Amino acid sequence: MKKIAFTTLCVILSTWAIAQDVMVVKYTNGNSRLEEVSEISEISFTTAGEVEDNTPNDISRGLVAYYTFDKRNARDNQGEYHGFENSGSYILDTPNETGYALNLKQGEFISIGSAPLDGRTNYSISMWVKDFGSGPLLITKKDKNYTTPSVVVTEDVKFRFYTGYANYYNAFSADMSNYQSGKWTMVTIVCEPTGGYKEVKSTLYINGRKVDSGISGTINASGGTAMAIGGEASMKIDNVRLYNVTLSDDDVADIYNREKEKARLTITPQELFFDKKTSQLSFTVKNQTLNPMRFSVSDNLGILRMKPTEGYISPKGEQEVTISIDDRDHIDKFQKGYVSVLAEGAKNTIEIQIAKGKDVPESDIEVKRGLAAYYPFDNGDAKDAMPYEYDGTLNGGGFVDKTPNGEGKALLLKKGETMEIGSAPLDGKTNYSVSMWIKDFGAGSLLITKKDKNYTAPSVVVTEDVKFRFYTGYANYYNAFSADMSNYQSGKWTMVTIVCEPTGGYKEVKSTLYINGRKVDSGISGTTNASGGTAMIIGGDSPMKIDNIRLYSTTLTDNEVAEIYASETEKDE
């Protein structure tokens, strides 16, 4: 109900109550109840100003023509300004992942036999474009001239908006090269007379936000006999809207928010319970969209530590967030609250319950948290000990009884022998860790994730000068750790652990090297913040002994790395 309607209702009801002196509904601060009243002073109404009007903007106001392409044709969904395809095809790649979009190659276009905005003085154009080159996106034609409105991309990838015949236009300064390929971009241009003689002001919006405006001294009415979409350059285009009004800033933002790809998230689990023996838990946020998604995490309890608190999630990727209790000594009663996950306008919550009690000793840390795959080799095979069954296949290799803790077996690989895992257990993860014990190793790859012929993340390589190189992306993206490993190269078992997490900067990754449970070096690599690949390979370049390979889909803490080391070292008799 709108504000004006509610106010009118209050006046009518008040007048009726005075005249009738009967039972009425008394409405106070949002609560209603039946009461018998005889005087108008006893009736309390919420004023119009206290009632929030949540009605969204009417984005169909002034909409003259609308081309959605969802039915795989160029028909006008608003009126009768139907288009005709001169080639072109329809694709499922759309701004909001629903329906169809139009794919035009060079020379292909849609023609509209008349000009929907002919004679208008206030008008607006909105469209989504992707993979566009220089040339006209939409033109209004009369004879052989561009007329108003026409939208053209120049050779230096800027927009030119025609407000009259071919010599009258506004040249916007915004550099569009960052939007030219690989992403959907909503372009909106609104036009209105300034009040000066035949002066026209046009404003450019990109993805719902105003970026530039200008004034052109020419006719202030659109004109033309026909319209065309595309023609000179290839492009993908969707949701072309033609308005006979000047859209407001809020109108443009509303169109963008309704049509952009929804920030769809999957969060598991949605409830977390800290009992007296639990000090750390985690949840996973999955990006269900085809675009990178920025997220942030917060809570309403004030006693939690979360890691990470913000960052990016790759398309269809996952991000694990760990939650620790900051100070359990001060929890003297059962606590209940929530953690909020915000991502591009979407808000999700995880319910948090905490039993009262003191901090759990460090020795109780669960080192299986986020463990995606684990190869202990104790049964004389390369099977994954976790239930996800990322089993390895040996190409040569054997087993030895000398292990880090003196129990079970370890894997022995000669030069050229490998263990291959057919899929990548950490594919799509943004936070991950790799831990392994090695002995008698040389220069070359210890563990690599492969896609085609490239190393991808995560991959661990020993350089010729016996230092570790950790790949955080494709072959050119890695962190080179400075620690000299020659002292650990032969005669002793050494536990190597590398943890990786986004920094919060766009696609930046921080990786940290631990030797025998202690942090020794860290670095930042500017590359993708999600692991990826189609297979994993252990060994191959040089002989080595290897044991207890652990792959985690989370960023291990300092205490957890130390706990793994303590649990796997040889026990004193």
Coordinates of C-alpha atoms in Angstrom, one line a residue:
M1 CA 0.0 0.0 0.0
K2 CA 1.4 3.4 -0.9
K3 CA 1.6 6.3 1.6
I4 CA -1.1 8.4 0.0
A5 CA -3.5 5.5 0.0
F6 CA -2.9 4.8 3.7
T7 CA -3.4 8.5 4.7
T8 CA -6.6 8.7 2.8
L9 CA -7.8 5.5 4.6
C10 CA -7.0 7.1 7.9
V11 CA -9.1 10.2 7.1
I12 CA -12.1 8.2 5.9
L13 CA -11.9 5.9 8.9
S14 CA -11.6 8.8 11.4
T15 CA -14.6 10.6 10.0
W16 CA -16.7 7.4 10.0
A17 CA -15.8 6.8 13.7
I18 CA -16.9 10.2 14.8
A19 CA -20.2 9.8 13.1
Q20 CA -21.0 6.2 14.1
D21 CA -19.5 5.9 17.7
V22 CA -18.9 2.2 17.1
M23 CA -16.2 -0.5 17.2
V24 CA -13.3 0.3 14.9
V25 CA -9.8 -1.0 14.4
K26 CA -7.3 0.9 16.4
Y27 CA -3.9 1.0 14.6
T28 CA -0.8 1.9 16.6
N29 CA 2.8 1.4 15.6
G30 CA 2.0 -1.4 13.3
N31 CA -0.3 -3.4 15.6
S32 CA -4.0 -3.5 15.2
R33 CA -6.8 -4.5 17.6
L34 CA -10.6 -4.0 17.9
E35 CA -11.7 -1.3 20.4
E36 CA -14.8 0.5 21.2
V37 CA -14.2 4.2 20.9
S38 CA -16.6 7.2 21.3
E39 CA -14.1 10.1 20.8
I40 CA -11.8 10.7 18.0
S41 CA -9.0 11.5 20.4
E42 CA -8.9 7.8 21.4
I43 CA -8.0 6.7 17.9
S44 CA -4.3 6.6 17.2
F45 CA -3.1 6.2 13.5
T46 CA 0.3 5.9 12.0
T47 CA 1.0 8.9 9.8
A48 CA 1.8 8.5 6.2
G49 CA 5.4 9.4 6.9
E50 CA 5.8 6.3 9.1
V51 CA 4.7 3.9 6.4
E52 CA 7.5 2.8 4.1
D53 CA 6.7 2.6 0.4
N54 CA 8.7 -0.3 -0.9
T55 CA 7.2 -0.2 -4.4
P56 CA 10.1 -0.6 -6.9
N57 CA 10.6 1.9 -9.7
D58 CA 8.4 1.3 -12.7
I59 CA 11.0 0.5 -15.3
S60 CA 8.3 0.2 -18.0
R61 CA 7.5 3.9 -17.7
G62 CA 7.9 5.4 -21.2
L63 CA 9.1 2.1 -22.6
V64 CA 8.3 2.2 -26.4
A65 CA 10.1 -0.8 -27.6
Y66 CA 11.8 -3.8 -25.9
Y67 CA 13.8 -6.6 -27.5
T68 CA 14.6 -9.5 -25.1
F69 CA 15.5 -12.1 -27.8
D70 CA 14.3 -14.8 -25.3
K71 CA 12.0 -16.4 -27.9
R72 CA 14.8 -16.5 -30.4
N73 CA 13.4 -13.7 -32.5
A74 CA 13.7 -10.0 -32.9
R75 CA 10.1 -9.1 -32.0
D76 CA 9.2 -6.1 -29.9
N77 CA 8.0 -7.3 -26.5
Q78 CA 6.5 -3.9 -25.7
G79 CA 4.8 -2.7 -28.9
E80 CA 4.7 -3.4 -32.6
Y81 CA 8.2 -2.2 -33.6
H82 CA 9.3 -5.7 -34.6
G83 CA 12.8 -6.3 -36.0
F84 CA 13.9 -8.5 -38.8
E85 CA 17.1 -10.6 -38.6
N86 CA 19.6 -10.3 -41.4
S87 CA 21.5 -13.4 -40.2
G88 CA 22.7 -13.6 -36.6
S89 CA 22.1 -16.4 -34.1
Y90 CA 20.8 -16.8 -30.5
I91 CA 22.9 -18.0 -27.6
L92 CA 22.3 -19.0 -24.0
D93 CA 25.0 -16.7 -22.7
T94 CA 23.0 -13.8 -21.2
P95 CA 23.5 -11.2 -18.5
N96 CA 21.3 -13.0 -16.0
E97 CA 21.8 -16.5 -17.3
T98 CA 18.2 -16.8 -18.4
G99 CA 16.6 -16.8 -21.8
Y100 CA 18.6 -16.0 -25.0
A101 CA 20.8 -13.2 -26.3
L102 CA 21.6 -12.2 -29.9
N103 CA 25.0 -13.0 -31.4
L104 CA 25.9 -10.9 -34.4
K105 CA 29.0 -11.4 -36.6
Q106 CA 30.5 -8.6 -38.7
G107 CA 27.9 -7.7 -41.4
E108 CA 25.0 -9.2 -39.5
F109 CA 22.3 -6.9 -38.1
I110 CA 18.6 -6.5 -37.2
S111 CA 16.6 -3.9 -39.1
I112 CA 13.5 -2.2 -37.6
G113 CA 11.4 -0.7 -40.4
S114 CA 10.4 2.5 -38.5
A115 CA 12.0 4.6 -35.8
P116 CA 10.2 4.0 -32.4
L117 CA 11.5 7.3 -31.0
D118 CA 10.8 9.6 -34.0
G119 CA 9.9 13.1 -32.9
R120 CA 10.7 12.6 -29.2
T121 CA 12.6 15.3 -27.3
N122 CA 13.3 13.2 -24.2
Y123 CA 14.4 9.6 -24.7
S124 CA 16.7 6.9 -23.4
I125 CA 18.4 3.8 -24.8
S126 CA 19.6 0.9 -22.7
M127 CA 21.2 -2.3 -23.8
W128 CA 23.6 -5.1 -22.7
V129 CA 26.6 -5.7 -24.9
K130 CA 29.5 -8.1 -24.9
D131 CA 32.5 -8.9 -27.1
F132 CA 31.8 -5.7 -29.2
G133 CA 34.1 -4.0 -31.6
S134 CA 34.2 -0.5 -33.1
G135 CA 31.2 0.5 -35.2
P136 CA 27.5 1.2 -34.6
L137 CA 25.7 -0.7 -31.8
L138 CA 22.3 0.9 -32.7
I139 CA 21.6 3.5 -35.3
T140 CA 18.6 5.5 -36.4
K141 CA 18.8 6.3 -40.1
K142 CA 17.3 8.8 -42.5
D143 CA 18.5 8.6 -46.1
K144 CA 22.2 7.8 -45.7
N145 CA 22.8 9.7 -42.4
Y146 CA 23.0 8.7 -38.8
T147 CA 20.3 10.5 -36.9
T148 CA 19.3 10.7 -33.3
P149 CA 19.5 8.5 -31.4
S150 CA 22.5 6.4 -32.5
V151 CA 25.2 4.7 -30.4
V152 CA 28.6 4.1 -32.0
V153 CA 31.8 2.7 -30.7
T154 CA 34.9 4.6 -32.0
E155 CA 38.2 3.1 -33.0
D156 CA 39.7 4.1 -29.6
V157 CA 36.8 2.2 -27.9
K158 CA 34.8 5.2 -26.7
F159 CA 31.1 5.9 -27.1
R160 CA 29.7 8.5 -29.5
F161 CA 26.0 9.3 -29.2
Y162 CA 24.4 11.1 -32.1
T163 CA 21.9 13.8 -31.1
G164 CA 21.2 15.1 -34.6
Y165 CA 22.5 14.3 -38.1
A166 CA 25.9 12.9 -38.8
N167 CA 27.9 15.9 -37.6
Y168 CA 26.1 16.4 -34.3
Y169 CA 27.1 14.1 -31.4
N170 CA 28.4 13.8 -27.9
A171 CA 31.7 12.0 -27.6
F172 CA 32.0 10.4 -24.2
S173 CA 35.4 10.2 -22.7
A174 CA 34.9 6.8 -20.9
D175 CA 37.4 4.2 -22.0
M176 CA 35.4 1.0 -22.8
S177 CA 38.3 -1.3 -23.5
N178 CA 38.0 -2.9 -20.1
Y179 CA 34.4 -3.8 -21.0
Q180 CA 35.1 -4.8 -24.6
S181 CA 35.3 -8.6 -24.2
G182 CA 34.6 -11.3 -21.8
K183 CA 31.9 -9.7 -19.8
W184 CA 28.3 -8.4 -20.2
T185 CA 28.1 -4.6 -19.8
M186 CA 24.9 -2.5 -19.6
V187 CA 25.2 0.7 -21.6
T188 CA 22.5 3.3 -21.0
I189 CA 22.3 6.8 -22.6
V190 CA 19.6 9.3 -21.6
C191 CA 18.8 12.5 -23.6
E192 CA 16.9 15.7 -22.8
P193 CA 16.7 19.3 -24.0
T194 CA 18.7 21.8 -21.8
G195 CA 16.3 24.7 -22.3
G196 CA 18.8 26.4 -24.6
Y197 CA 17.9 26.7 -28.3
K198 CA 18.0 23.2 -29.7
E199 CA 20.6 22.2 -27.1
V200 CA 20.6 18.6 -26.0
K201 CA 22.2 17.0 -22.9
S202 CA 23.0 13.3 -23.1
T203 CA 24.4 11.2 -20.2
L204 CA 26.2 7.9 -20.3
Y205 CA 25.7 5.2 -17.7
I206 CA 27.8 2.0 -17.5
N207 CA 26.3 -0.9 -15.4
G208 CA 23.8 1.4 -13.8
R209 CA 26.2 4.2 -12.8
K210 CA 26.6 7.6 -14.4
V211 CA 30.1 8.0 -15.9
D212 CA 29.9 11.0 -18.3
S213 CA 27.7 13.7 -19.8
G214 CA 27.8 16.3 -22.5
I215 CA 25.8 19.0 -24.4
S216 CA 25.4 19.1 -28.1
G217 CA 24.0 22.2 -29.9
T218 CA 21.6 20.6 -32.4
I219 CA 18.0 19.7 -32.8
N220 CA 16.4 18.4 -29.6
A221 CA 14.1 15.9 -31.2
S222 CA 14.9 12.4 -32.4
G223 CA 14.2 11.6 -36.0
G224 CA 14.6 9.0 -38.6
T225 CA 12.8 6.5 -40.8
A226 CA 14.4 3.2 -39.6
M227 CA 16.6 1.6 -37.0
A228 CA 19.3 -1.0 -37.2
I229 CA 21.2 -3.0 -34.5
G230 CA 24.7 -4.1 -35.4
G231 CA 26.2 -4.4 -38.9
E232 CA 29.8 -3.2 -38.9
A233 CA 31.3 -5.2 -36.0
S234 CA 30.6 -8.5 -34.3
M235 CA 29.0 -8.3 -30.9
K236 CA 26.6 -10.0 -28.5
I237 CA 23.6 -7.9 -27.4
D238 CA 20.6 -8.4 -25.1
N239 CA 17.7 -6.6 -23.6
V240 CA 17.5 -3.5 -25.9
R241 CA 15.2 -0.9 -24.3
L242 CA 14.0 2.3 -26.0
Y243 CA 12.2 4.9 -23.8
N244 CA 10.4 8.1 -24.8
V245 CA 11.4 9.6 -21.4
T246 CA 14.6 10.7 -19.8
L247 CA 15.3 7.9 -17.2
S248 CA 16.4 9.0 -13.8
D249 CA 19.6 7.8 -12.0
D250 CA 17.4 5.5 -9.9
D251 CA 15.6 4.2 -13.0
V252 CA 18.9 3.2 -14.6
A253 CA 20.2 1.6 -11.5
D254 CA 17.0 -0.4 -11.0
I255 CA 17.1 -1.7 -14.6
Y256 CA 20.7 -2.9 -14.0
N257 CA 19.9 -4.5 -10.7
R258 CA 17.0 -6.4 -12.1
E259 CA 18.7 -7.6 -15.2
K260 CA 22.3 -8.4 -14.0
E261 CA 23.4 -11.9 -13.2
K262 CA 22.0 -12.6 -9.8
A263 CA 24.5 -13.2 -7.0
R264 CA 23.4 -16.7 -6.4
L265 CA 25.2 -18.4 -3.5
T266 CA 25.2 -21.8 -1.9
I267 CA 26.3 -21.9 1.8
T268 CA 26.8 -25.1 3.6
P269 CA 26.2 -25.7 6.4
Q270 CA 23.7 -23.0 7.4
E271 CA 23.9 -23.8 11.1
L272 CA 27.1 -24.2 13.2
F273 CA 27.2 -25.4 16.8
F274 CA 30.3 -24.9 19.0
D275 CA 30.1 -27.4 21.9
K276 CA 32.5 -27.4 24.8
K277 CA 35.2 -29.3 22.9
T278 CA 35.0 -27.3 19.7
S279 CA 36.9 -24.0 19.2
Q280 CA 36.9 -23.8 15.4
L281 CA 34.4 -24.6 12.6
S282 CA 34.0 -23.6 9.0
F283 CA 31.4 -23.1 6.2
T284 CA 31.7 -23.1 2.5
V285 CA 30.4 -20.4 0.2
K286 CA 29.9 -21.5 -3.4
N287 CA 29.6 -19.1 -6.3
Q288 CA 26.8 -20.5 -8.6
T289 CA 27.3 -17.8 -11.3
L290 CA 29.6 -17.5 -14.3
N291 CA 31.2 -14.3 -13.1
P292 CA 33.8 -13.7 -10.3
M293 CA 32.0 -12.6 -7.1
R294 CA 33.2 -10.4 -4.3
F295 CA 32.1 -11.3 -0.9
S296 CA 32.4 -10.1 2.7
V297 CA 31.7 -11.8 6.1
S298 CA 30.6 -10.2 9.4
D299 CA 28.9 -11.3 12.6
N300 CA 26.7 -9.9 15.4
L301 CA 28.4 -11.6 18.3
G302 CA 31.7 -9.8 18.6
I303 CA 33.5 -12.8 19.9
L304 CA 34.3 -14.6 16.7
R305 CA 37.3 -14.5 14.4
M306 CA 36.7 -15.3 10.7
K307 CA 39.1 -16.0 8.0
P308 CA 39.0 -14.6 5.3
T309 CA 36.6 -11.8 6.0
E310 CA 36.4 -10.7 2.3
G311 CA 37.7 -11.6 -1.1
Y312 CA 36.7 -12.9 -4.5
I313 CA 35.2 -16.3 -5.5
S314 CA 36.0 -17.5 -9.0
P315 CA 33.1 -18.5 -11.4
K316 CA 31.5 -21.7 -10.1
G317 CA 34.2 -21.7 -7.4
E318 CA 34.1 -22.2 -3.7
Q319 CA 35.5 -20.4 -0.6
E320 CA 35.8 -21.9 2.8
V321 CA 35.5 -19.6 5.8
T322 CA 36.8 -20.6 9.2
I323 CA 35.3 -19.4 12.4
S324 CA 37.1 -19.4 15.7
I325 CA 36.0 -18.3 19.1
D326 CA 38.0 -15.3 20.2
D327 CA 37.7 -15.5 23.9
R328 CA 35.8 -18.4 25.3
D329 CA 36.6 -17.7 29.0
H330 CA 34.0 -14.9 28.9
I331 CA 31.2 -17.1 27.6
D332 CA 29.2 -17.6 30.8
K333 CA 25.9 -18.6 29.1
F334 CA 24.7 -20.2 26.0
Q335 CA 25.2 -17.8 23.0
K336 CA 23.2 -17.6 19.8
G337 CA 23.8 -15.3 16.9
Y338 CA 24.6 -15.3 13.2
V339 CA 27.2 -14.7 10.6
S340 CA 26.3 -12.7 7.5
V341 CA 27.7 -13.3 4.0
L342 CA 27.3 -10.4 1.6
A343 CA 27.9 -10.8 -2.1
E344 CA 26.9 -8.2 -4.7
G345 CA 23.6 -7.3 -3.0
A346 CA 22.7 -10.8 -1.8
K347 CA 22.7 -11.5 1.9
N348 CA 22.9 -14.9 3.5
T349 CA 23.1 -15.9 7.1
I350 CA 24.5 -18.8 9.1
E351 CA 23.1 -19.4 12.5
I352 CA 25.8 -19.7 15.2
Q353 CA 25.2 -21.5 18.6
I354 CA 27.9 -21.6 21.3
A355 CA 27.9 -23.6 24.5
K356 CA 29.4 -22.0 27.5
G357 CA 32.9 -23.3 28.5
K358 CA 36.6 -22.6 28.4
D359 CA 38.9 -22.7 25.4
V360 CA 39.8 -26.0 23.9
P361 CA 43.6 -26.9 24.3
E362 CA 45.6 -26.6 21.1
S363 CA 46.2 -30.3 21.1
D364 CA 42.5 -30.9 20.4
I365 CA 42.6 -29.1 17.0
E366 CA 41.0 -31.3 14.3
V367 CA 43.5 -31.6 11.5
K368 CA 40.9 -33.2 9.2
R369 CA 39.1 -29.9 8.8
G370 CA 38.8 -29.3 5.0
L371 CA 40.8 -32.4 4.2
A372 CA 39.9 -33.2 0.6
A373 CA 42.4 -36.0 -0.1
Y374 CA 44.9 -37.9 1.9
Y375 CA 47.5 -40.5 0.7
P376 CA 49.2 -42.3 3.7
F377 CA 50.6 -45.2 1.5
D378 CA 50.4 -47.5 4.6
N379 CA 48.5 -50.3 2.7
G380 CA 51.1 -50.4 -0.1
D381 CA 48.9 -48.6 -2.6
A382 CA 48.1 -45.0 -3.8
K383 CA 44.4 -45.0 -2.6
D384 CA 42.8 -41.9 -1.1
A385 CA 42.1 -42.5 2.6
M386 CA 39.3 -39.9 2.5
P387 CA 35.8 -40.9 1.3
Y388 CA 35.9 -38.8 -1.8
E389 CA 37.9 -41.5 -3.6
Y390 CA 40.5 -39.4 -5.4
D391 CA 42.6 -42.6 -5.8
G392 CA 46.0 -42.4 -7.4
T393 CA 47.5 -44.6 -10.1
L394 CA 51.2 -45.6 -9.9
N395 CA 53.4 -45.5 -13.0
G396 CA 56.3 -47.5 -11.5
G397 CA 57.3 -46.8 -7.9
G398 CA 57.6 -48.9 -4.8
F399 CA 57.2 -48.7 -1.0
V400 CA 59.6 -48.5 1.9
D401 CA 59.2 -49.1 5.6
K402 CA 61.2 -46.1 6.7
T403 CA 58.5 -43.4 7.3
P404 CA 58.4 -40.1 9.2
N405 CA 56.9 -41.7 12.3
G406 CA 58.4 -45.2 11.9
E407 CA 55.1 -46.8 11.1
G408 CA 53.4 -48.0 8.0
K409 CA 54.9 -47.4 4.5
A410 CA 56.1 -44.5 2.3
L411 CA 56.2 -44.2 -1.4
L412 CA 59.5 -44.5 -3.3
L413 CA 59.7 -42.9 -6.8
K414 CA 62.7 -43.2 -9.1
K415 CA 63.3 -40.6 -11.8
G416 CA 60.6 -40.9 -14.4
E417 CA 58.2 -42.7 -12.1
T418 CA 55.0 -41.0 -11.1
M419 CA 51.7 -41.2 -9.2
E420 CA 48.8 -39.8 -11.1
I421 CA 45.4 -38.6 -9.8
G422 CA 42.9 -38.5 -12.6
S423 CA 41.1 -35.4 -11.4
A424 CA 42.1 -32.3 -9.3
P425 CA 40.7 -32.6 -5.7
L426 CA 41.1 -28.8 -5.2
D427 CA 39.6 -27.6 -8.5
G428 CA 37.8 -24.3 -8.0
K429 CA 39.0 -23.8 -4.4
T430 CA 40.1 -20.3 -3.4
N431 CA 41.6 -21.3 -0.1
Y432 CA 43.7 -24.5 0.0
S433 CA 46.8 -26.1 1.5
V434 CA 49.2 -28.8 0.5
S435 CA 51.2 -30.8 3.1
M436 CA 53.7 -33.7 2.5
W437 CA 56.7 -35.4 3.9
I438 CA 59.7 -35.8 1.5
K439 CA 63.2 -37.3 1.7
D440 CA 66.1 -37.7 -0.8
F441 CA 64.5 -35.3 -3.3
G442 CA 66.1 -33.6 -6.2
A443 CA 65.3 -30.6 -8.4
G444 CA 62.0 -30.9 -10.2
S445 CA 58.3 -31.3 -9.5
L446 CA 57.1 -32.7 -6.2
L447 CA 53.3 -32.3 -7.0
I448 CA 51.8 -30.6 -10.0
T449 CA 48.3 -29.8 -11.0
K450 CA 48.0 -29.9 -14.8
K451 CA 45.6 -28.6 -17.4
D452 CA 46.7 -29.2 -21.0
K453 CA 50.5 -28.7 -20.9
N454 CA 50.6 -26.1 -18.2
Y455 CA 51.3 -26.2 -14.5
T456 CA 48.3 -24.8 -12.6
A457 CA 47.5 -24.1 -9.0
P458 CA 48.5 -25.7 -6.7
S459 CA 51.9 -27.1 -7.9
V460 CA 55.1 -27.5 -5.8
V461 CA 58.4 -27.5 -7.6
V462 CA 62.1 -27.6 -6.3
T463 CA 64.4 -25.3 -8.3
E464 CA 68.0 -26.1 -9.3
D465 CA 69.2 -24.0 -6.4
V466 CA 67.1 -26.2 -4.1
K467 CA 64.4 -23.7 -3.2
F468 CA 60.6 -24.1 -3.4
R469 CA 58.4 -22.6 -6.1
F470 CA 54.7 -22.7 -5.5
Y471 CA 52.4 -22.2 -8.5
T472 CA 49.3 -20.1 -7.8
G473 CA 48.1 -19.9 -11.4
Y474 CA 49.3 -21.0 -14.8
A475 CA 53.0 -21.5 -15.6
N476 CA 54.0 -17.8 -15.2
Y477 CA 52.3 -17.3 -11.9
Y478 CA 54.1 -18.5 -8.8
N479 CA 55.7 -17.5 -5.5
A480 CA 59.4 -18.3 -5.2
F481 CA 60.3 -18.9 -1.6
S482 CA 63.8 -17.9 -0.4
A483 CA 64.3 -20.8 2.1
D484 CA 67.4 -22.9 1.2
M485 CA 66.3 -26.6 1.3
S486 CA 69.7 -28.1 0.7
N487 CA 70.1 -29.0 4.4
Y488 CA 66.9 -31.0 4.1
Q489 CA 67.6 -32.6 0.7
S490 CA 68.9 -36.0 1.8
G491 CA 69.1 -38.3 4.8
K492 CA 66.1 -37.0 6.7
W493 CA 62.3 -36.7 6.4
T494 CA 61.0 -33.1 6.1
M495 CA 57.4 -32.0 6.3
V496 CA 56.7 -29.3 3.7
T497 CA 53.4 -27.4 4.0
I498 CA 52.2 -24.5 1.8
V499 CA 48.9 -22.7 2.5
C500 CA 47.2 -20.4 0.0
E501 CA 44.5 -17.7 0.4
P502 CA 43.2 -14.6 -1.4
T503 CA 44.5 -11.3 0.0
G504 CA 41.4 -9.3 -0.7
G505 CA 43.0 -7.5 -3.6
Y506 CA 41.7 -8.4 -7.0
K507 CA 43.0 -11.9 -7.9
E508 CA 45.9 -11.6 -5.5
V509 CA 47.1 -14.7 -3.7
K510 CA 49.2 -15.1 -0.6
S511 CA 51.0 -18.3 -0.1
T512 CA 53.0 -19.3 3.0
L513 CA 55.7 -22.0 3.3
Y514 CA 56.1 -24.1 6.5
I515 CA 59.0 -26.4 7.1
N516 CA 58.5 -29.1 9.8
G517 CA 55.5 -27.2 11.2
R518 CA 57.1 -23.8 11.4
K519 CA 56.4 -20.8 9.1
V520 CA 59.6 -19.8 7.2
D521 CA 58.5 -17.6 4.3
S522 CA 55.5 -16.1 2.5
G523 CA 54.8 -14.1 -0.7
I524 CA 52.0 -12.6 -2.9
S525 CA 51.3 -13.5 -6.5
G526 CA 49.0 -11.4 -8.6
T527 CA 47.0 -14.1 -10.4
T528 CA 43.7 -16.0 -10.2
N529 CA 42.6 -16.8 -6.6
A530 CA 41.2 -20.2 -7.4
S531 CA 43.0 -23.5 -7.9
G532 CA 42.3 -25.3 -11.2
G533 CA 43.3 -28.2 -13.4
T534 CA 42.2 -31.6 -14.7
A535 CA 44.7 -33.9 -13.0
M536 CA 47.5 -34.1 -10.4
I537 CA 50.9 -35.8 -10.8
I538 CA 53.3 -36.6 -8.0
G539 CA 57.0 -37.0 -8.9
G540 CA 58.5 -37.6 -12.4
D541 CA 61.5 -35.3 -12.7
S542 CA 63.8 -36.8 -10.0
P543 CA 63.9 -39.6 -7.5
M544 CA 62.4 -39.0 -4.0
K545 CA 60.6 -40.6 -1.1
I546 CA 57.3 -39.1 -0.2
D547 CA 54.6 -39.8 2.5
N548 CA 51.4 -38.5 4.0
I549 CA 50.3 -36.2 1.2
R550 CA 47.4 -34.1 2.5
L551 CA 45.3 -31.8 0.2
Y552 CA 43.1 -29.3 2.1
S553 CA 40.3 -27.2 0.7
T554 CA 41.0 -24.6 3.4
T555 CA 43.8 -22.3 4.6
L556 CA 45.4 -24.2 7.5
T557 CA 46.3 -22.1 10.6
D558 CA 49.8 -22.0 12.2
N559 CA 48.5 -24.2 15.0
E560 CA 47.0 -26.7 12.6
V561 CA 50.2 -27.1 10.6
A562 CA 52.1 -27.6 13.9
E563 CA 49.6 -30.1 15.0
I564 CA 50.0 -32.1 11.8
Y565 CA 53.8 -32.1 12.2
A566 CA 53.5 -33.2 15.9
S567 CA 51.1 -36.0 15.1
E568 CA 53.2 -37.5 12.2
T569 CA 56.7 -37.3 13.6
E570 CA 58.5 -40.3 15.0
K571 CA 57.5 -40.8 18.6
D572 CA 60.2 -41.0 21.3
E573 CA 60.4 -44.5 22.9

